[in-house]
Short mmCIF file of C-alpha atoms in Angstrom, two decimals:
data_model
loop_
_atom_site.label_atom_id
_atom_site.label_comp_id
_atom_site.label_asym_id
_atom_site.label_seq_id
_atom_site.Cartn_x
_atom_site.Cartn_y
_atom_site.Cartn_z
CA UNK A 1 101.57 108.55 84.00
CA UNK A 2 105.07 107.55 83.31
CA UNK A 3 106.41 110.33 80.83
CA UNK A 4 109.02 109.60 78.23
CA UNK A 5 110.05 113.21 78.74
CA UNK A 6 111.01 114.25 82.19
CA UNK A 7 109.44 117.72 83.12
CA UNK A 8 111.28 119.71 85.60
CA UNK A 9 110.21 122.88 85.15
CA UNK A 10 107.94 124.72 83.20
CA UNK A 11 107.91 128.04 82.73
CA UNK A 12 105.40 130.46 81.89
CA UNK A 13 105.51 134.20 80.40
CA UNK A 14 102.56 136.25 80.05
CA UNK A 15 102.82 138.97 78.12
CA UNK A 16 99.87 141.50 78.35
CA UNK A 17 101.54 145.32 77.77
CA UNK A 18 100.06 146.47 74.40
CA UNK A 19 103.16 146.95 71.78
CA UNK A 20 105.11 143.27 73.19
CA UNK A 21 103.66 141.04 71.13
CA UNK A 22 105.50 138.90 69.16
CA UNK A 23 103.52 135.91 68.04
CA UNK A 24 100.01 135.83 69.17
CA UNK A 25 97.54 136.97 67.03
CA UNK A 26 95.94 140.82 67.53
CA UNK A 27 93.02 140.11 64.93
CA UNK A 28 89.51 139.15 66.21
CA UNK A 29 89.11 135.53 65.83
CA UNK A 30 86.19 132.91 67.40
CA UNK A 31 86.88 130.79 70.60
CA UNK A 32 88.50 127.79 70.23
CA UNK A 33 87.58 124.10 71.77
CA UNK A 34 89.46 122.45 74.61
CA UNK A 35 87.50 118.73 74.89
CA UNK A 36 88.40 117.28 77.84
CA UNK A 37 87.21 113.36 77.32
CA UNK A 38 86.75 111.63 80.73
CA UNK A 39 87.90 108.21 79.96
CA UNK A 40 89.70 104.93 81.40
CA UNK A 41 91.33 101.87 80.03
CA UNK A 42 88.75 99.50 81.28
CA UNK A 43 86.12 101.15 79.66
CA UNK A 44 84.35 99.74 76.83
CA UNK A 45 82.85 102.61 75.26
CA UNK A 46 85.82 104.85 75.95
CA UNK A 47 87.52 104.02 72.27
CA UNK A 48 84.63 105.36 70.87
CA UNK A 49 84.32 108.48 72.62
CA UNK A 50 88.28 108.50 71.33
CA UNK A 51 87.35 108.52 67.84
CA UNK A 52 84.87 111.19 67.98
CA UNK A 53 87.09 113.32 69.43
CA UNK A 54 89.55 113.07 67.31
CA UNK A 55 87.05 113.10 64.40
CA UNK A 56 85.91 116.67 65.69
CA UNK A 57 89.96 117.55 65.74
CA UNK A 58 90.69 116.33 62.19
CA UNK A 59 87.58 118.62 60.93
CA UNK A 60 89.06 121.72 62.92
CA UNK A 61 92.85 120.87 63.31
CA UNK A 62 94.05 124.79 64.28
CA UNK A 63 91.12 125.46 66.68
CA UNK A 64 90.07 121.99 68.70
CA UNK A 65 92.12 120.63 71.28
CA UNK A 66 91.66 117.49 72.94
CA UNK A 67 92.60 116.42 76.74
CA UNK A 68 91.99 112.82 77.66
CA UNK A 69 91.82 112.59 81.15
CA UNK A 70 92.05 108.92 82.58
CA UNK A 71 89.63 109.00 85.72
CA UNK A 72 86.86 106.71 87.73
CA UNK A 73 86.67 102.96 88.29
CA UNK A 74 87.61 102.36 84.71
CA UNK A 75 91.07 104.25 84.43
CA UNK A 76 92.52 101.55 87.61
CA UNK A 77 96.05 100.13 86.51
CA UNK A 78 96.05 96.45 84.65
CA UNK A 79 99.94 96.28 85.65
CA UNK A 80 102.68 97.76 85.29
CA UNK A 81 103.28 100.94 83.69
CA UNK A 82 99.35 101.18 82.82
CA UNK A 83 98.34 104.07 84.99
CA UNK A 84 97.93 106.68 82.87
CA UNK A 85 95.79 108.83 85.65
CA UNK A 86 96.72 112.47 87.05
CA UNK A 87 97.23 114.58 89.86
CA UNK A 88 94.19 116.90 88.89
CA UNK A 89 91.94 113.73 87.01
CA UNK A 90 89.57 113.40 90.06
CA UNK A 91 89.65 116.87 90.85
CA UNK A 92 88.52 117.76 87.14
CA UNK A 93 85.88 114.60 87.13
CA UNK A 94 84.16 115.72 90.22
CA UNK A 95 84.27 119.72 88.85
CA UNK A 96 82.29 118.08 85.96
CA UNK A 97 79.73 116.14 88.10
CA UNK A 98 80.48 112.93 85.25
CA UNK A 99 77.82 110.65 85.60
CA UNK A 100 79.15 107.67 83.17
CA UNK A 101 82.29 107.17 81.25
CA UNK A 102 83.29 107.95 78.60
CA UNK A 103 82.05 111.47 79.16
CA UNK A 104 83.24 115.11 78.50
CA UNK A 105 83.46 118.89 78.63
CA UNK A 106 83.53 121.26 76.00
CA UNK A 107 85.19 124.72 77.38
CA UNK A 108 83.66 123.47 80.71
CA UNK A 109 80.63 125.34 79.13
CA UNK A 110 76.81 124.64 80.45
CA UNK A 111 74.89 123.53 78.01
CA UNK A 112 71.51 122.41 77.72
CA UNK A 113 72.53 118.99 77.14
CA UNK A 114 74.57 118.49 80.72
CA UNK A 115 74.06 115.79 82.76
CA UNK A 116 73.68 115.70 86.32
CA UNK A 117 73.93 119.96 86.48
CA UNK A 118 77.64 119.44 85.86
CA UNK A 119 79.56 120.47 82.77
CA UNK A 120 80.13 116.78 81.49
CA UNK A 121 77.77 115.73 78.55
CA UNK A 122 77.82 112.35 76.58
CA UNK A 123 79.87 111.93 73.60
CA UNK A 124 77.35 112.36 71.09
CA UNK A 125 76.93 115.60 72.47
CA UNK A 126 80.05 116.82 71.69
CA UNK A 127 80.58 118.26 67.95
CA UNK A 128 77.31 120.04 68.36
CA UNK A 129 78.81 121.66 71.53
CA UNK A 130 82.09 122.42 69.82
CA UNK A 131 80.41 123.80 66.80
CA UNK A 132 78.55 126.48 69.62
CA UNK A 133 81.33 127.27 70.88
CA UNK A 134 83.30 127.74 67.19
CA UNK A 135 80.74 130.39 66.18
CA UNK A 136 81.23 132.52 69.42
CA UNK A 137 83.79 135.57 68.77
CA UNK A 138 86.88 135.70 71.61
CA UNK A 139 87.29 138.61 73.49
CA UNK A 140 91.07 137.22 74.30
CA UNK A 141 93.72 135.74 71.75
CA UNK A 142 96.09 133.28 73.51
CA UNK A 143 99.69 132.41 71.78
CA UNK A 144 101.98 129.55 72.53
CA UNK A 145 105.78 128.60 72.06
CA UNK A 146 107.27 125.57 73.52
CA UNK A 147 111.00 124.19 73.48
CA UNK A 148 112.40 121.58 75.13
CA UNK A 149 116.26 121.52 76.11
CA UNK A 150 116.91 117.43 75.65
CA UNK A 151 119.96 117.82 77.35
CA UNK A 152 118.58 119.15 80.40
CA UNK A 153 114.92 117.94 80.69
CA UNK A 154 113.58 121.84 80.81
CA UNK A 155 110.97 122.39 79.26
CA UNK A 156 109.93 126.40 78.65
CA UNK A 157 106.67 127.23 77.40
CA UNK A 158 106.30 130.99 76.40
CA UNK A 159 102.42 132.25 76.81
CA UNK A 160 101.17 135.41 75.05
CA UNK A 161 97.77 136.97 75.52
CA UNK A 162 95.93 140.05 73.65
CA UNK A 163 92.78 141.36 74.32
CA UNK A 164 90.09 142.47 71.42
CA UNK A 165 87.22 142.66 72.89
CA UNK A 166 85.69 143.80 76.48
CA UNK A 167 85.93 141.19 79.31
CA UNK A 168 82.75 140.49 81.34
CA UNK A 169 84.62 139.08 84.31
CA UNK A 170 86.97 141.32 86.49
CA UNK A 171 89.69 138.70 86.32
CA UNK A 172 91.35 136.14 84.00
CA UNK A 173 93.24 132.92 84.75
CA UNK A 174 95.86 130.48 82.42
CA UNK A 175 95.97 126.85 83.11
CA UNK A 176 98.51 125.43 80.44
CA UNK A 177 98.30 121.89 79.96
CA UNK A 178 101.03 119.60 79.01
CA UNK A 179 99.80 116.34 77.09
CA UNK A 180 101.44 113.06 75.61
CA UNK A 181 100.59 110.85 72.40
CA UNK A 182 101.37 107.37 71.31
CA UNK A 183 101.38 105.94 74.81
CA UNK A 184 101.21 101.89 74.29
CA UNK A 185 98.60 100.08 76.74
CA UNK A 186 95.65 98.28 77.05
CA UNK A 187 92.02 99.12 76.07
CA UNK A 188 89.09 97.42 76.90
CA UNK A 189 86.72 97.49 73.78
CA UNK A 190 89.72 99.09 71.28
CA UNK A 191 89.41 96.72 68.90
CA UNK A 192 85.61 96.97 68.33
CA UNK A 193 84.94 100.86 68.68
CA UNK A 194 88.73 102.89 67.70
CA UNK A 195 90.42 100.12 65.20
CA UNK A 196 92.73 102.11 63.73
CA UNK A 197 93.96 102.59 67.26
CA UNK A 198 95.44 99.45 67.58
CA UNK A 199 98.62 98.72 67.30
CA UNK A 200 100.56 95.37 65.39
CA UNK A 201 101.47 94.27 68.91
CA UNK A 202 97.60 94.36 69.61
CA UNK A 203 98.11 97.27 72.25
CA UNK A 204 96.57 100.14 72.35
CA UNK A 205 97.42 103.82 70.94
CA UNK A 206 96.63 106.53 73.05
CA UNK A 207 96.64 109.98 72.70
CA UNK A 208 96.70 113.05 74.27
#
């Protein structure tokens, strides 16, 4: 993907000694939702999967998080400056066992409704998975400051972590992810499925 910000370094701080906390929460609080939609811009049902995740965002703005990841068959370039896919997109995809696009994973939790004994379910699956995972209490609280230096491309993102609760694993590990919106392209079925997506030009919005 060809960013409109260039990233040369990102920097990460994790804070986990007791009294240095100095914006992440130390209250109790429920997990929150990373969605990660497996998509593509060839894909005709993709813009709908689109709209129901951001549907599920707009109903929980402060605790879902979406991460379109452009994948598969469907996400192959239609010229120049269209491919939006990623270093870790197949990697992620295969992890997830997707059996059809547009697909996803919700906290790359198993649920019942899985396909294929992977994490990725179907898109109508997804706000009942998210509202599982809402009503489950966090044993962790994660925090997050960003800034970006224009003059110098640097982008620092500060991470904070406090724990309320026991942990039932021996270790822990942070990915942080770094996504864009309002990226102009195409999209097969935009139009019919995520309208409001659609831009006067007649390309495509996407996001994150």
């Amino acid at each position: 993907m060809k960013n409109n910000l260039l990233i040369v370094l990102l920097t990460i701080f994790c804070v986990f000694t007791i009294n240095a906390q100095t914006f992440v929460s130390t209250q109790p609080e429920n997990k929150n939702v990373i969605l990660e939609e497996f998509t593509g811009i060839g894909c005709v049902f993709c813009p709908d999967g689109h709209r129901i995740a951001q549907d599920l965002h707009n109903a929980n703005p402060n605790d879902v998080f979406l991460i379109n990841i452009h994948t598969g068959s469907y996400a192959s370039p239609q010229g120049p400056g269209t491919d939006f896919r990623t270093t870790f997109g197949s990697a992620i995809d295969a992890q997830a066992n997707v059996g059809g696009y547009p697909a996803g994973t919700v906290n790359r939790h198993q649920f019942s409704m899985n396909q294929n004994g992977g994490t990725a379910m179907s898109r109508g699956d997804w706000t009942s998975a998210a509202n599982q995972i809402l009503n489950l209490a966090s044993p962790v609280n994660v925090g997050v400051q960003a800034n970006v230096d224009m003059a110098t491309n640097v982008l620092t993102v500060d991470v904070e972590v406090y724990y309320t609760g026991a942990q039932t694993v021996t270790s822990n590990k942070l990915n942080v992810a770094v996504v864009q919106n309002n990226i102009e392209g195409p999209q097969t079925g935009g139009s019919q499925y995520n309208p409001s997506a659609i831009l006067a030009n007649g390309n495509y919005n996407h996001q994150h």
